[in-house]
Coordinates of C-alpha atoms in Angstrom, one line a residue:
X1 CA 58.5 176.2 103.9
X2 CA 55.4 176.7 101.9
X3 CA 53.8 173.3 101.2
X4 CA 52.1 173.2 97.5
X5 CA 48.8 170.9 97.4
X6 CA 49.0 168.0 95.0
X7 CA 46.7 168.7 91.6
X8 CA 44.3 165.6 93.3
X9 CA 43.9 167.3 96.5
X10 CA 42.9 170.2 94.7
X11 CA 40.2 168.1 92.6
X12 CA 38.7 166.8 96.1
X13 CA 38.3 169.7 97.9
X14 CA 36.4 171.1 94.3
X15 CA 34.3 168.0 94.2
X16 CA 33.6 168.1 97.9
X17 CA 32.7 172.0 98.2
X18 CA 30.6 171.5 94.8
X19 CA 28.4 168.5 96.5
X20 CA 28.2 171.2 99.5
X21 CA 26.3 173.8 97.0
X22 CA 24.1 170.8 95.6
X23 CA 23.0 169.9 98.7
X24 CA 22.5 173.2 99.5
X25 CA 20.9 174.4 96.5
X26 CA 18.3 171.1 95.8
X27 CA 17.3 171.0 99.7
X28 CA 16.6 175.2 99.6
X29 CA 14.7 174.4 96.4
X30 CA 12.8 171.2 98.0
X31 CA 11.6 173.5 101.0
X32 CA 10.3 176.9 98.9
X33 CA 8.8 174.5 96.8
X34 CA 7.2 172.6 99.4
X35 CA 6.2 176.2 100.8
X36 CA 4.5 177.1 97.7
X37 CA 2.5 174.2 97.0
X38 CA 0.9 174.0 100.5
X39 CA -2.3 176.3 99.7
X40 CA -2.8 173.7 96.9
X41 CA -2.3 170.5 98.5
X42 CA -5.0 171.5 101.5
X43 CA -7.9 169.4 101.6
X44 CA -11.7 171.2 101.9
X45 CA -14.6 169.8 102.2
X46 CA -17.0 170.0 99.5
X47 CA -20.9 169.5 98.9
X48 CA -23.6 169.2 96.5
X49 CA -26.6 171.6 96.5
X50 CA -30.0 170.1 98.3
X51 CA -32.7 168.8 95.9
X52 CA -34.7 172.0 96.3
X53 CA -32.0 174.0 94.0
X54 CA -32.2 170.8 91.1
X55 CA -32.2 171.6 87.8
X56 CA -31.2 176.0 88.4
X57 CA -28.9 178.5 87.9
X58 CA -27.8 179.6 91.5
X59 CA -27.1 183.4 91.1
X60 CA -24.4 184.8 91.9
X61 CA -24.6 186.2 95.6
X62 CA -27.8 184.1 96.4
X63 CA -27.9 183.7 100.2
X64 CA -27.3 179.7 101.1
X65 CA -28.4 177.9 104.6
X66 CA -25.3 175.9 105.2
X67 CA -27.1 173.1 107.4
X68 CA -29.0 172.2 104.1
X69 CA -26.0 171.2 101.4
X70 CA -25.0 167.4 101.3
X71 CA -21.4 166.4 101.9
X72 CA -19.3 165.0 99.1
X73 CA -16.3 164.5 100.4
X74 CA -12.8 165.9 101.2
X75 CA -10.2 167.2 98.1
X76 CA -7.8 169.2 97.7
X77 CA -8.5 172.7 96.9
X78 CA -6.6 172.5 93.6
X79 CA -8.9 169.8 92.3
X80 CA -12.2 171.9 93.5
X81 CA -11.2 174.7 91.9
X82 CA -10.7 172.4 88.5
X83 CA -13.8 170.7 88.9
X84 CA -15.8 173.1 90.2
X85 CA -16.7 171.4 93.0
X86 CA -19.1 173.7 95.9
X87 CA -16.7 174.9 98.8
X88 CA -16.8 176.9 101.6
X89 CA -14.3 180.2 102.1
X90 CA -14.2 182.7 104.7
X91 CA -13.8 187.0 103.8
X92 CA -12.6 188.9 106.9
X93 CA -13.2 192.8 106.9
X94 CA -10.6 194.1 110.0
X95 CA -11.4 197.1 111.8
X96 CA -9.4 198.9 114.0
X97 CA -10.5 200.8 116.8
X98 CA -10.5 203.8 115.1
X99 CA -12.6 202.4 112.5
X100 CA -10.2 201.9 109.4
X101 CA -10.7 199.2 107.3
X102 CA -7.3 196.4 106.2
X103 CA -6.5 196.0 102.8
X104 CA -3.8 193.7 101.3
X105 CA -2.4 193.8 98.0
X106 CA -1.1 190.3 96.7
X107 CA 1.9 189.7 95.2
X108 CA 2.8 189.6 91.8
X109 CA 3.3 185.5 91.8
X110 CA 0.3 183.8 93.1
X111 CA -1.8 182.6 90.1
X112 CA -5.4 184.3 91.2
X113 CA -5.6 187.8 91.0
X114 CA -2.3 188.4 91.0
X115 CA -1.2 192.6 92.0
X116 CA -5.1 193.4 93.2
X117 CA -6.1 194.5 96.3
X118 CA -8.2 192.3 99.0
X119 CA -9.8 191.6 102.4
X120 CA -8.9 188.9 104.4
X121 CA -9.5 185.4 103.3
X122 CA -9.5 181.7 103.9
X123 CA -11.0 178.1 102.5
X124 CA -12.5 175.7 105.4
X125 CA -10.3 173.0 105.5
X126 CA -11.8 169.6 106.8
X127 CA -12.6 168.7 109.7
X128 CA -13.0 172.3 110.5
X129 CA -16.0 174.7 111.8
X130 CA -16.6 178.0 110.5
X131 CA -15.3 179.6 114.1
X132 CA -12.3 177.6 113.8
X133 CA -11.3 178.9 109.8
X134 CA -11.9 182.4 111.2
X135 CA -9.2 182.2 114.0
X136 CA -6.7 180.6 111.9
X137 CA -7.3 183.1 109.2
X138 CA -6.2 185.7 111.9
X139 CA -2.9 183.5 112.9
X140 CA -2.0 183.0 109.8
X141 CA -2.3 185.9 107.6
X142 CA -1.5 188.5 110.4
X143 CA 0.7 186.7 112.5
X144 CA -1.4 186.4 115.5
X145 CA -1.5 183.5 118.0
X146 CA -5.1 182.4 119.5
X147 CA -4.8 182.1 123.0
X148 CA -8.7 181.9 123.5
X149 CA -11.6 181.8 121.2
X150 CA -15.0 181.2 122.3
X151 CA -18.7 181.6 120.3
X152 CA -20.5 184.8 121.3
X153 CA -23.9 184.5 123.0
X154 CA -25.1 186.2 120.1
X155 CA -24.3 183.4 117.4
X156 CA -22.6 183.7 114.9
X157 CA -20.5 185.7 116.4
X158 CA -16.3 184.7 118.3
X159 CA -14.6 186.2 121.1
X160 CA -11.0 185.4 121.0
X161 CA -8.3 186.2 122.6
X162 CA -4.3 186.9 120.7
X163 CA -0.9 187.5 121.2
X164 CA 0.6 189.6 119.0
X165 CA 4.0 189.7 117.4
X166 CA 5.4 191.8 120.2
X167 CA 3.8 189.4 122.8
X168 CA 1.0 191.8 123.8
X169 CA -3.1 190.4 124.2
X170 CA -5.6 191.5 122.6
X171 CA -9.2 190.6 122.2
X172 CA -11.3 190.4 119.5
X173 CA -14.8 190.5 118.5
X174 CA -15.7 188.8 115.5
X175 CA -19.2 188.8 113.6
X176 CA -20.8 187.3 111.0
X177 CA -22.4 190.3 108.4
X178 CA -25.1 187.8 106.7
X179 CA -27.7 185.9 108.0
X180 CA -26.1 183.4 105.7
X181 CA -22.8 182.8 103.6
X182 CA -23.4 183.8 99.9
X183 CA -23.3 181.6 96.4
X184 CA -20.2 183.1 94.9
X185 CA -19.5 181.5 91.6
X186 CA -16.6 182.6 89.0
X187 CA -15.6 180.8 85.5
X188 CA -12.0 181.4 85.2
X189 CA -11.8 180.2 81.5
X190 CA -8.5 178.8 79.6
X191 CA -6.2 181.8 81.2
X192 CA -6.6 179.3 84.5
X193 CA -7.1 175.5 82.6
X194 CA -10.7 176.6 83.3
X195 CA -11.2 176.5 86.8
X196 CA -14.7 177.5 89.0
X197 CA -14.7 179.0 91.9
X198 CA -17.8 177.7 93.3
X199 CA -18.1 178.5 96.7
X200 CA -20.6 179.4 99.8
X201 CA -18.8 182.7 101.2
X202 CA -18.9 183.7 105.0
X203 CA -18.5 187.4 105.2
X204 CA -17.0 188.7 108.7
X205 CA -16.3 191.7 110.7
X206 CA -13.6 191.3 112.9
X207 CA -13.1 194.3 115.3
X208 CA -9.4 195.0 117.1
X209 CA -9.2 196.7 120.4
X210 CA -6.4 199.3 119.4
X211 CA -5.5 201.5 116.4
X212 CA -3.8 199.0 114.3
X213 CA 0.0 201.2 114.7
X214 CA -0.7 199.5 118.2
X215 CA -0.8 196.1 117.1
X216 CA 2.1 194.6 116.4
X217 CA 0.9 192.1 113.0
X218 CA 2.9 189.9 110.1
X219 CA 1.7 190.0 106.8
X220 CA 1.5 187.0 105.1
X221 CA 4.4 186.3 102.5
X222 CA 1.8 186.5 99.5
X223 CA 1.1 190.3 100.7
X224 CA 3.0 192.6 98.9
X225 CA 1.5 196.1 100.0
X226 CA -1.2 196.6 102.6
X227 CA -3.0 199.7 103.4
X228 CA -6.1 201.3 106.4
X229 CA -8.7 203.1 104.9
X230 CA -12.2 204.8 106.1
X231 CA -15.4 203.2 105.6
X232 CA -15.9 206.0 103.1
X233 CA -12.9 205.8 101.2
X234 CA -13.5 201.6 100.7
X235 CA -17.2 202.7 99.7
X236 CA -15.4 205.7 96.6
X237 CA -13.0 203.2 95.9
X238 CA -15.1 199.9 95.0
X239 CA -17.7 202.8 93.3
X240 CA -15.0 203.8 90.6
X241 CA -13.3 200.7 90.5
X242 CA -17.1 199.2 89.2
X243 CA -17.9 202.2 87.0
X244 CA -14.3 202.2 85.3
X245 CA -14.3 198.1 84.8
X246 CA -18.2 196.7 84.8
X247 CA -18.9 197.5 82.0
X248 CA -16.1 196.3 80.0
X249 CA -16.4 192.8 81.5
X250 CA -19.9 192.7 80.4
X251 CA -18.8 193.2 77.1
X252 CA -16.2 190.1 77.4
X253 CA -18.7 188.0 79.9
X254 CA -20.5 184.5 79.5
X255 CA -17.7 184.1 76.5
X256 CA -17.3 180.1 75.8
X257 CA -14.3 178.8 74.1
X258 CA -14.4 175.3 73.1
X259 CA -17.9 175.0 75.4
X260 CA -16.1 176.3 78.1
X261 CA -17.2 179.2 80.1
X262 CA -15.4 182.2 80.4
X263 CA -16.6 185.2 82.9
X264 CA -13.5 187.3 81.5
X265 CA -9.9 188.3 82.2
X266 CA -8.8 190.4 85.4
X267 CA -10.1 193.8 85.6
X268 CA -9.6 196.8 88.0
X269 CA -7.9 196.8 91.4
X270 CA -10.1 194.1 93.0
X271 CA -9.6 191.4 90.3
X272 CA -13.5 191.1 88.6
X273 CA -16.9 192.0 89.1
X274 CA -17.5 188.6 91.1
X275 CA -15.3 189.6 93.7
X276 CA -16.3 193.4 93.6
X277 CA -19.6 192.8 94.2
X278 CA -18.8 190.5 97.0
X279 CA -17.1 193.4 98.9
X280 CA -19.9 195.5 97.8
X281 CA -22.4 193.1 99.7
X282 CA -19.9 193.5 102.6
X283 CA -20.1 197.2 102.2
X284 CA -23.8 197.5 102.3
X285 CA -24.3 195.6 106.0
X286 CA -21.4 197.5 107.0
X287 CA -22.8 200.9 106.8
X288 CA -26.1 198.9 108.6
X289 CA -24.0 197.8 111.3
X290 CA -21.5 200.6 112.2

């Protein structure tokens, strides 16, 4: 004998299965959310420029000794970016063994740059030293685990030691390009609630053991695309990139809208000029080093 299920039973097990998806939904919602916001809830440490630089206009790329700023406490790096407080961020050019440089495009939804190609890259957070931003750069946006990092007896420079994805070792020589980390300095204007990126930039050559279809790595989620190119073809590439988009963001630069200063919209497959000629700097010592 089929037994029919009274119009309230029916309601309950409706009610119950619909608080099931709720749960579900609000908790998978809570957790991508809280996954998202994590880059802007780190706190960095930030600084004020020593007495000798009162009262100027740090250029752009102007070589700073880190041991000279004065600490101004820790924020997070949303509320450095808004009030333009100085920083300190790390740029990683990998190299494989058979000397091909990483790239990594980002994804379509982060709020910076979004769709432009990159090096490898990471704010200090506090509490941190410069060696110690580098390795977790490597953990976290390749998918590396440290099993041994050490400064070089040439300082600055890191030996460390990883375990990749397919739970092979590598080791990895890491090098500082500048004698110092550069003034890089950007005005993102109304398009980003007029944020600065003021920050002293490490730049880094980090050197893998193996070809890098050897290495087993994991992108970071923000990567959309990633490519290995030459020396050479890095060197064409940021040439025309500059010569197609330069010049059009000097005609938009130093803009101010309601006193605010504006450096100009994205431009050209590395995001702006300020970043450009970062990589550019990069590019220089690298042809003077390899």
């Amino acid at each position: 004998m089929i037994r029919i299920w009274p119009h309230r039973t029916y309601g309950v097990v409706i009610v119950f299965l619909l608080a099931c998806f709720l749960h579900y939904f609000f908790w998978h919602v809570d957790v991508v959310a809280s996954t998202a916001t994590t880059k802007e809830q780190e706190t960095v440490p930030t600084y004020n420029f020593p007495p000798i630089y009162a009262g100027q206009v740090i250029p752009h790329l102007t070589p700073i000794n880190p041991s000279t700023l004065i600490p101004r406490g820790s924020y997070p790096i949303d509320a450095a970016h808004r009030n333009g407080y100085l920083h300190t961020g790390h740029c990683l050019f990998i190299m494989d063994e058979s000397g091909l440089l990483l790239f990594l495009k980002r994804s379509s939804d982060v709020v910076t740059c979004p769709s432009t190609w990159s090096i490898l890259g990471e704010h200090s957070i506090a509490n941190e030293l410069a060696h110690d931003t580098v390795v977790r750069g490597m953990e976290e946006e390749l998918g590396l685990k440290k099993q041994l990092s050490t400064l070089g007896t040439n300082y600055p420079s890191i030996e460390a030691d990883f375990q990749t994805m397919s739970n092979n070792s590598i080791h990895v020589a890491i090098q500082n390009i500048t004698q110092y980390p550069l003034y890089y300095i950007r005005h993102y204007g109304p398009r980003l609630d007029n944020r600065i990126d003021s920050q002293l930039t490490y730049l880094w050559l980090a050197r893998l053991p193996k070809r890098h279809d050897e290495i087993h790595i994991k992108l970071d989620d923000e990567v959309a695309d990633h490519k290995w190119i030459s020396l050479e073809e890095f060197s064409d590439w940021i040439e025309a990139d500059a010569r197609d988009h330069d010049k059009e963001e000097e005609e938009q630069n130093l803009r101010h809208h309601g006193g605010k200063k504006d450096d100009g919209p994205p431009s050209g497959d590395f995001c702006h000029h300020t970043i450009r000629s970062l990589y550019a700097k990069g590019l220089d010592n690298l042809k003077l080093m390899i």
